[in-house]
Amino acid sequence: MSTAVPKMPLPVHIPDREPIDPTLDLEAEIVRLKEERNAIILSHYYQDGEMQDIADFVGDSLGLSQQAKGTDADVIAFCGVHFMAETAKILNMGKTVVMPDTDAGCSLADRCPPDVFAEWLEQYPDHVVVSYINTSAAIKALSDIICTSTNAVRVVESIPEDKKIVFAPDRHLGRWVMRQTGRDMVLWPGFCVVHEQFTARKLLKLKRQYPDAHLIAHPECEQSVLDMADYIGSTNQLINYVVKTTDVGEFIVATEMGVMHQMRKQRPGVKVIGAEPDSGCECAVCPYMRLNTMEKLYLALRDLQPEITVPQDIAERALLPVERMLALG
Ligand code: 13P
Ligand code: SF4
């Protein structure tokens, strides 16, 4: 029997930063540094409540991209996952974009490697390539147009009927868009590790427990879950649905639990019940988003590190499909 130790890549040396004084008023320091740096803090709805509350803008992937495009700040501090901050950088190559933790990736983006994607695309040379914003800059550079869950239907409907379409990387969102538009599309077989954990079986139990509640779901959920939903939409659309559907008092929410912070904030007294994932956890959290903390946001603004960088040639190629999406709104 061989006793050879399998070869592992050497760990990258990341120098330790000094510990933060736990008595420091982090909120006040973040606000002070933000002004000193002429920075804007952008936060996704899946971030912890205190990170949403300190942000200048909190939104979904589309809203965050629109804000990033329009900002005159010198620094963008992005509380979200890597592809979101990278999109902000593509739109602002002259600005500094920092993230609390650059390890905050995304299962969809990580499972769509550009070399494999490029090879896969060779089978579909005459197809329009529509990529979800949850992709790396290199995938965006290989795409014709980007979409988010808010505008995916609009983006696909903008493509002439006689054109064939490839959609990547979320197969559930892709299938849902096919059903909304009646368009056939070739789907990359990606999925989100958070949304795939909701099951129709568990949701049925919750629906029995709360018979008056509306079930609302993100289109990254499996079709069996979407088939049960009273409403399907992006994070922003789900929040708006809860705020505007005032004749309903209870909602079962099948997406990451961070959205419930805004639902409760914008409609005090509403009962929002987080759908339980099938993992044994009681609530659905995106493990990547939750790598960002207030401490790391403070350090990012203080040190302007870790910074998001995108090679110039990739950024230039990725910008066009992102701009095409933003033009559609
Ligand atoms: P939204 O664009 O709806 O905010 O979704 C982003 C996301 O990562 C969903 O998992
Ligand atoms: Fe990616 Fe899923 Fe997290 Fe959204 S919830 S950022 S799709 S891993």
Short mmCIF file of N, CA, C and O in Angstrom, two decimals, residues 181-242:
data_model
loop_
_atom_site.label_atom_id
_atom_site.label_comp_id
_atom_site.label_asym_id
_atom_site.label_seq_id
_atom_site.Cartn_x
_atom_site.Cartn_y
_atom_site.Cartn_z
N THR A 181 -42.06 32.68 -22.13
CA THR A 181 -41.92 33.30 -23.46
C THR A 181 -42.38 32.38 -24.59
O THR A 181 -42.55 32.84 -25.72
N GLY A 182 -42.48 31.07 -24.30
CA GLY A 182 -42.80 30.11 -25.36
C GLY A 182 -41.60 29.86 -26.27
O GLY A 182 -41.73 29.21 -27.31
N ARG A 183 -40.42 30.37 -25.90
CA ARG A 183 -39.22 30.17 -26.74
C ARG A 183 -38.49 28.92 -26.29
O ARG A 183 -38.41 28.62 -25.10
N ASP A 184 -37.94 28.20 -27.27
CA ASP A 184 -37.12 27.04 -26.94
C ASP A 184 -35.69 27.54 -26.72
O ASP A 184 -35.23 28.43 -27.43
N MET A 185 -35.00 26.99 -25.73
CA MET A 185 -33.61 27.43 -25.50
C MET A 185 -32.78 26.21 -25.10
O MET A 185 -33.27 25.28 -24.46
N VAL A 186 -31.51 26.25 -25.46
CA VAL A 186 -30.57 25.22 -24.99
C VAL A 186 -30.07 25.69 -23.63
O VAL A 186 -29.61 26.83 -23.50
N LEU A 187 -30.19 24.84 -22.60
CA LEU A 187 -29.86 25.26 -21.23
C LEU A 187 -28.56 24.64 -20.73
O LEU A 187 -28.36 23.43 -20.85
N TRP A 188 -27.70 25.47 -20.16
CA TRP A 188 -26.53 24.97 -19.42
C TRP A 188 -27.07 24.37 -18.10
O TRP A 188 -27.95 24.97 -17.47
N PRO A 189 -26.53 23.22 -17.66
CA PRO A 189 -27.18 22.54 -16.53
C PRO A 189 -26.76 23.03 -15.14
O PRO A 189 -26.45 22.24 -14.26
N GLY A 190 -26.74 24.33 -14.92
CA GLY A 190 -26.32 24.87 -13.62
C GLY A 190 -27.48 25.02 -12.64
O GLY A 190 -28.65 25.00 -13.03
N PHE A 191 -27.13 25.18 -11.38
CA PHE A 191 -28.16 25.39 -10.35
C PHE A 191 -27.54 26.11 -9.17
O PHE A 191 -26.33 26.12 -8.99
N CYS A 192 -28.42 26.69 -8.36
CA CYS A 192 -27.98 27.40 -7.15
C CYS A 192 -28.12 26.47 -5.96
O CYS A 192 -29.19 25.88 -5.76
N VAL A 193 -27.07 26.36 -5.16
CA VAL A 193 -27.10 25.42 -4.02
C VAL A 193 -28.12 25.83 -2.95
O VAL A 193 -28.53 24.99 -2.16
N VAL A 194 -28.49 27.08 -2.94
CA VAL A 194 -29.47 27.54 -1.93
C VAL A 194 -30.88 27.20 -2.42
O VAL A 194 -31.67 26.56 -1.70
N HIS A 195 -31.20 27.59 -3.65
CA HIS A 195 -32.58 27.42 -4.13
C HIS A 195 -32.94 25.97 -4.46
O HIS A 195 -34.10 25.60 -4.40
N GLU A 196 -31.94 25.16 -4.80
CA GLU A 196 -32.26 23.74 -5.10
C GLU A 196 -32.65 22.98 -3.85
O GLU A 196 -33.11 21.84 -3.92
N GLN A 197 -32.43 23.57 -2.69
CA GLN A 197 -32.75 22.85 -1.45
C GLN A 197 -34.21 22.98 -1.02
O GLN A 197 -34.62 22.36 -0.03
N PHE A 198 -34.98 23.81 -1.72
CA PHE A 198 -36.41 23.88 -1.38
C PHE A 198 -37.11 22.73 -2.11
O PHE A 198 -36.87 22.52 -3.30
N THR A 199 -37.96 22.01 -1.39
CA THR A 199 -38.66 20.89 -2.04
C THR A 199 -40.18 21.09 -1.95
O THR A 199 -40.69 21.65 -0.98
N ALA A 200 -40.86 20.59 -2.97
CA ALA A 200 -42.32 20.69 -3.01
C ALA A 200 -42.94 19.98 -1.80
O ALA A 200 -43.91 20.45 -1.22
N ARG A 201 -42.33 18.86 -1.38
CA ARG A 201 -42.85 18.09 -0.24
C ARG A 201 -42.87 18.93 1.04
O ARG A 201 -43.87 19.03 1.74
N LYS A 202 -41.75 19.60 1.32
CA LYS A 202 -41.68 20.41 2.54
C LYS A 202 -42.59 21.64 2.44
O LYS A 202 -43.20 22.06 3.43
N LEU A 203 -42.68 22.19 1.24
CA LEU A 203 -43.51 23.38 1.06
C LEU A 203 -44.99 23.04 1.21
O LEU A 203 -45.77 23.84 1.72
N LEU A 204 -45.35 21.84 0.77
CA LEU A 204 -46.75 21.40 0.92
C LEU A 204 -47.13 21.36 2.40
O LEU A 204 -48.21 21.80 2.79
N LYS A 205 -46.20 20.86 3.23
CA LYS A 205 -46.45 20.81 4.68
C LYS A 205 -46.67 22.22 5.23
O LYS A 205 -47.58 22.45 6.02
N LEU A 206 -45.82 23.17 4.79
CA LEU A 206 -45.95 24.55 5.26
C LEU A 206 -47.27 25.16 4.80
O LEU A 206 -47.93 25.89 5.54
N LYS A 207 -47.66 24.83 3.55
CA LYS A 207 -48.92 25.38 3.02
C LYS A 207 -50.11 24.86 3.84
O LYS A 207 -51.08 25.57 4.05
N ARG A 208 -50.00 23.59 4.29
CA ARG A 208 -51.09 23.04 5.12
C ARG A 208 -51.14 23.75 6.47
O ARG A 208 -52.20 23.99 7.03
N GLN A 209 -49.92 24.08 6.98
CA GLN A 209 -49.83 24.76 8.28
C GLN A 209 -50.34 26.20 8.20
O GLN A 209 -50.91 26.72 9.16
N TYR A 210 -50.08 26.85 7.05
CA TYR A 210 -50.52 28.25 6.86
C TYR A 210 -51.38 28.32 5.60
O TYR A 210 -50.94 28.81 4.54
N PRO A 211 -52.64 27.83 5.68
CA PRO A 211 -53.46 27.72 4.46
C PRO A 211 -53.77 29.07 3.80
O PRO A 211 -54.05 29.11 2.60
N ASP A 212 -53.70 30.18 4.56
CA ASP A 212 -54.03 31.48 3.96
C ASP A 212 -52.81 32.18 3.36
O ASP A 212 -52.94 33.23 2.72
N ALA A 213 -51.63 31.61 3.60
CA ALA A 213 -50.41 32.28 3.15
C ALA A 213 -50.23 32.15 1.64
O ALA A 213 -50.61 31.13 1.05
N HIS A 214 -49.64 33.16 1.02
CA HIS A 214 -49.23 33.06 -0.38
C HIS A 214 -47.81 32.52 -0.41
O HIS A 214 -46.95 33.00 0.34
N LEU A 215 -47.57 31.55 -1.28
CA LEU A 215 -46.21 31.03 -1.46
C LEU A 215 -45.55 31.83 -2.58
O LEU A 215 -46.08 31.89 -3.70
N ILE A 216 -44.41 32.45 -2.27
CA ILE A 216 -43.71 33.25 -3.28
C ILE A 216 -42.30 32.67 -3.44
O ILE A 216 -41.67 32.27 -2.47
N ALA A 217 -41.83 32.61 -4.70
CA ALA A 217 -40.58 31.89 -4.95
C ALA A 217 -39.72 32.60 -5.98
O ALA A 217 -40.22 33.26 -6.91
N HIS A 218 -38.42 32.43 -5.82
CA HIS A 218 -37.44 32.96 -6.80
C HIS A 218 -37.37 31.96 -7.97
O HIS A 218 -37.43 30.74 -7.74
N PRO A 219 -37.22 32.43 -9.22
CA PRO A 219 -37.20 31.49 -10.35
C PRO A 219 -35.99 30.56 -10.40
O PRO A 219 -35.93 29.70 -11.27
N GLU A 220 -35.05 30.70 -9.47
CA GLU A 220 -33.95 29.72 -9.38
C GLU A 220 -34.41 28.43 -8.69
O GLU A 220 -33.64 27.47 -8.61
N CYS A 221 -35.66 28.39 -8.18
CA CYS A 221 -36.17 27.17 -7.53
C CYS A 221 -36.54 26.14 -8.61
O CYS A 221 -36.84 26.50 -9.75
N GLU A 222 -36.58 24.88 -8.19
CA GLU A 222 -36.97 23.81 -9.11
C GLU A 222 -38.40 24.00 -9.61
O GLU A 222 -39.23 24.58 -8.91
N GLN A 223 -38.68 23.39 -10.79
CA GLN A 223 -40.00 23.57 -11.39
C GLN A 223 -41.13 23.10 -10.47
O GLN A 223 -42.19 23.72 -10.40
N SER A 224 -40.93 21.99 -9.73
CA SER A 224 -41.99 21.47 -8.85
C SER A 224 -42.35 22.49 -7.78
O SER A 224 -43.50 22.57 -7.33
N VAL A 225 -41.37 23.28 -7.35
CA VAL A 225 -41.62 24.35 -6.36
C VAL A 225 -42.33 25.52 -7.06
O VAL A 225 -43.33 26.04 -6.55
N LEU A 226 -41.83 25.89 -8.23
CA LEU A 226 -42.44 27.02 -8.95
C LEU A 226 -43.90 26.71 -9.31
O LEU A 226 -44.75 27.60 -9.28
N ASP A 227 -44.18 25.44 -9.61
CA ASP A 227 -45.55 25.05 -9.97
C ASP A 227 -46.53 25.31 -8.82
O ASP A 227 -47.73 25.47 -9.04
N MET A 228 -46.03 25.29 -7.59
CA MET A 228 -46.90 25.49 -6.42
C MET A 228 -47.06 26.96 -6.05
O MET A 228 -47.89 27.30 -5.20
N ALA A 229 -46.21 27.82 -6.61
CA ALA A 229 -46.11 29.20 -6.13
C ALA A 229 -47.27 30.08 -6.58
O ALA A 229 -47.78 29.93 -7.69
N ASP A 230 -47.69 31.00 -5.70
CA ASP A 230 -48.71 31.99 -6.07
C ASP A 230 -48.06 33.13 -6.85
O ASP A 230 -48.72 33.83 -7.60
N TYR A 231 -46.76 33.34 -6.61
CA TYR A 231 -46.07 34.41 -7.32
C TYR A 231 -44.60 34.03 -7.46
O TYR A 231 -44.01 33.48 -6.53
N ILE A 232 -44.02 34.33 -8.64
CA ILE A 232 -42.61 34.02 -8.90
C ILE A 232 -41.93 35.34 -9.31
O ILE A 232 -42.46 36.08 -10.14
N GLY A 233 -40.79 35.61 -8.73
CA GLY A 233 -40.09 36.85 -9.11
C GLY A 233 -38.71 36.95 -8.52
O GLY A 233 -38.30 36.15 -7.67
N SER A 234 -37.98 37.97 -8.98
CA SER A 234 -36.64 38.26 -8.46
C SER A 234 -36.77 38.73 -7.01
O SER A 234 -37.88 38.98 -6.52
N THR A 235 -35.66 38.91 -6.34
CA THR A 235 -35.72 39.34 -4.94
C THR A 235 -36.50 40.65 -4.81
O THR A 235 -37.37 40.77 -3.94
N ASN A 236 -36.23 41.59 -5.68
CA ASN A 236 -36.92 42.89 -5.61
C ASN A 236 -38.42 42.72 -5.89
O ASN A 236 -39.26 43.32 -5.20
N GLN A 237 -38.73 41.89 -6.86
CA GLN A 237 -40.15 41.67 -7.18
C GLN A 237 -40.88 40.96 -6.04
O GLN A 237 -42.03 41.25 -5.76
N LEU A 238 -40.20 40.03 -5.36
CA LEU A 238 -40.83 39.33 -4.23
C LEU A 238 -41.11 40.32 -3.09
O LEU A 238 -42.18 40.28 -2.47
N ILE A 239 -40.15 41.21 -2.83
CA ILE A 239 -40.34 42.21 -1.76
C ILE A 239 -41.53 43.11 -2.13
O ILE A 239 -42.44 43.34 -1.33
N ASN A 240 -41.56 43.59 -3.37
CA ASN A 240 -42.66 44.46 -3.80
C ASN A 240 -44.00 43.75 -3.71
O ASN A 240 -45.01 44.35 -3.36
N TYR A 241 -44.02 42.46 -4.03
CA TYR A 241 -45.27 41.70 -3.97
C TYR A 241 -45.81 41.68 -2.54
O TYR A 241 -47.01 41.92 -2.30
N VAL A 242 -44.92 41.44 -1.57
CA VAL A 242 -45.34 41.39 -0.16
C VAL A 242 -45.83 42.78 0.28
O VAL A 242 -46.86 42.90 0.96
#
